[in-house]
Amino acid sequence: MKLTKVGAGATVALTLMATAAFAGLRQPAPVAVDLDAQFASGDLITAADAKNDEVFIGCGTRNFDDGVGGVFRFAFCQAADAEGDRVVCNTSNPELVQTIREINDSGYIQFSWTDDGAGNLTCSATGFSTQSFYADKHSKGNQKGNER
């Protein structure tokens, strides 16, 4: 009888350890906008799951026929953090546009910008990281509004 209890306890312990190992590392990166340093960062999943509906981060691209046989391409990045700091910058730099085009829906974004003094913000650097610890965990019970 005593052996059965020990065996059952060991089974429960191993099951819990296996569940913890299955969960994997989760490293949320909340959106942060630093207007003085002209830098914003955060991961898309944490932003989407933020309790504050004003928090977001993302980038996008647009392509337009230029009317003379070519295509005008530009990109933008935007973010707002929980403190209410917001930024939108844009760029037509082909390398930055291409980098922004490669962003997917579950990763970490960072970008910086320059201000021409008249309030026109130009994206000057972008970065994107796809790591398993930024991946969507909705399948494991997380829903909008839950802490991560």
Coordinates of C-alpha atoms in Angstrom, one line a residue:
M1 CA 0.0 0.0 0.0
K2 CA 2.8 2.4 0.9
L3 CA 4.6 1.6 -2.3
T4 CA 1.5 2.4 -4.3
K5 CA 1.2 5.8 -2.7
V6 CA 4.9 6.6 -3.5
G7 CA 4.4 5.4 -7.0
A8 CA 1.3 7.5 -7.5
G9 CA 3.2 10.5 -6.0
A10 CA 6.1 10.0 -8.4
T11 CA 3.7 9.7 -11.3
V12 CA 2.1 13.0 -10.4
A13 CA 5.5 14.7 -9.9
L14 CA 6.7 13.5 -13.3
T15 CA 3.5 14.6 -15.0
L16 CA 3.8 18.1 -13.5
M17 CA 7.5 18.3 -14.6
A18 CA 6.6 17.1 -18.1
T19 CA 3.9 19.7 -18.3
A20 CA 6.3 22.5 -17.2
A21 CA 8.8 21.3 -19.8
F22 CA 6.2 21.2 -22.5
A23 CA 5.1 24.8 -21.8
G24 CA 8.4 26.2 -23.0
L25 CA 10.0 29.5 -22.3
R26 CA 7.7 32.5 -22.7
Q27 CA 9.4 35.9 -22.7
P28 CA 6.9 38.6 -23.2
A29 CA 8.2 42.0 -24.4
P30 CA 5.6 44.7 -23.6
V31 CA 5.5 47.6 -26.0
A32 CA 7.7 50.5 -25.0
V33 CA 7.9 53.8 -26.8
D34 CA 10.8 56.1 -25.8
L35 CA 10.1 59.4 -27.5
D36 CA 13.4 61.0 -26.3
A37 CA 15.5 58.1 -27.5
Q38 CA 13.4 57.8 -30.7
F39 CA 13.0 54.0 -30.2
A40 CA 10.1 51.6 -29.9
S41 CA 9.9 47.9 -29.3
G42 CA 7.7 45.0 -28.2
D43 CA 6.3 41.7 -29.3
L44 CA 3.1 41.4 -31.3
I45 CA 1.5 38.7 -29.1
T46 CA 2.0 40.6 -25.9
A47 CA 0.7 43.8 -27.5
A48 CA -2.4 42.0 -28.8
D49 CA -3.0 40.4 -25.4
A50 CA -2.5 43.7 -23.4
K51 CA -5.2 44.6 -21.0
N52 CA -5.0 48.2 -22.3
D53 CA -6.8 48.3 -25.6
E54 CA -4.7 51.3 -26.7
V55 CA -1.4 49.3 -26.8
F56 CA -0.2 48.2 -30.2
I57 CA 2.9 47.7 -32.3
G58 CA 3.4 46.8 -35.9
C59 CA 4.7 47.7 -39.3
G60 CA 3.3 47.6 -42.8
T61 CA 4.1 48.2 -46.5
R62 CA 2.3 49.9 -49.3
N63 CA 2.9 49.6 -53.1
F64 CA 1.5 52.1 -55.6
D65 CA 1.8 52.2 -59.4
D66 CA 3.8 55.4 -60.0
G67 CA 2.1 56.0 -63.4
V68 CA 5.3 55.7 -65.4
G69 CA 5.8 51.9 -65.4
G70 CA 7.2 51.5 -61.9
V71 CA 6.1 51.0 -58.4
F72 CA 6.4 53.4 -55.5
R73 CA 7.0 51.4 -52.3
F74 CA 7.0 52.7 -48.7
A75 CA 6.7 51.3 -45.3
F76 CA 5.7 52.5 -41.8
C77 CA 6.0 51.4 -38.2
Q78 CA 3.8 52.4 -35.4
A79 CA 3.4 51.8 -31.7
A80 CA 1.6 52.9 -28.6
D81 CA 2.5 51.9 -25.1
A82 CA 0.5 51.6 -21.8
E83 CA 1.8 55.1 -20.8
G84 CA 0.1 56.7 -23.8
D85 CA 3.3 57.4 -25.8
R86 CA 2.6 56.9 -29.5
V87 CA 4.7 57.1 -32.7
V88 CA 4.3 56.5 -36.4
C89 CA 7.3 56.7 -38.8
N90 CA 7.6 55.9 -42.5
T91 CA 10.3 55.2 -45.0
S92 CA 10.9 54.6 -48.7
N93 CA 14.4 53.2 -48.1
P94 CA 14.3 49.9 -50.2
E95 CA 16.3 47.9 -47.6
L96 CA 14.1 49.0 -44.7
V97 CA 11.0 48.4 -46.8
Q98 CA 12.2 44.9 -47.6
T99 CA 13.0 44.2 -43.9
I100 CA 9.5 45.4 -42.9
R101 CA 7.9 43.2 -45.6
E102 CA 9.4 40.1 -43.9
I103 CA 7.8 40.7 -40.5
N104 CA 5.3 38.0 -39.6
D105 CA 2.5 37.9 -37.1
S106 CA 4.4 36.5 -34.0
G107 CA 7.7 38.1 -33.2
Y108 CA 9.5 41.0 -31.6
I109 CA 9.7 44.3 -33.5
Q110 CA 12.0 47.2 -32.8
F111 CA 12.4 50.4 -34.7
S112 CA 13.9 53.9 -34.4
W113 CA 13.3 57.1 -36.2
T114 CA 14.6 60.6 -36.9
D115 CA 12.5 63.8 -36.7
D116 CA 13.1 66.5 -39.3
G117 CA 12.1 69.1 -36.8
A118 CA 8.7 69.7 -38.4
G119 CA 7.2 66.5 -37.0
N120 CA 7.9 64.3 -40.0
L121 CA 9.3 61.0 -38.6
T122 CA 11.4 58.8 -40.8
C123 CA 12.0 55.3 -39.8
S124 CA 15.8 55.0 -39.6
A125 CA 16.3 51.4 -38.4
T126 CA 14.1 48.3 -38.0
G127 CA 14.6 44.9 -36.4
F128 CA 12.5 41.8 -36.2
S129 CA 13.1 38.6 -34.3
T130 CA 11.3 35.4 -34.6
Q131 CA 11.9 33.2 -31.5
S132 CA 9.8 30.5 -30.0
F133 CA 9.4 32.5 -26.8
Y134 CA 7.5 35.1 -28.7
A135 CA 5.1 32.5 -30.3
D136 CA 1.4 32.5 -29.7
K137 CA 0.3 30.5 -26.7
H138 CA -3.5 30.9 -27.3
S139 CA -3.7 27.2 -27.8
K140 CA -2.6 26.8 -24.2
G141 CA -5.5 28.7 -22.7
N142 CA -4.3 32.3 -22.9
Q143 CA -7.0 34.8 -23.9
K144 CA -7.1 38.6 -24.3
G145 CA -6.8 40.3 -21.0
N146 CA -4.8 37.6 -19.2
E147 CA -1.4 38.4 -17.9
R148 CA 1.5 36.9 -19.6

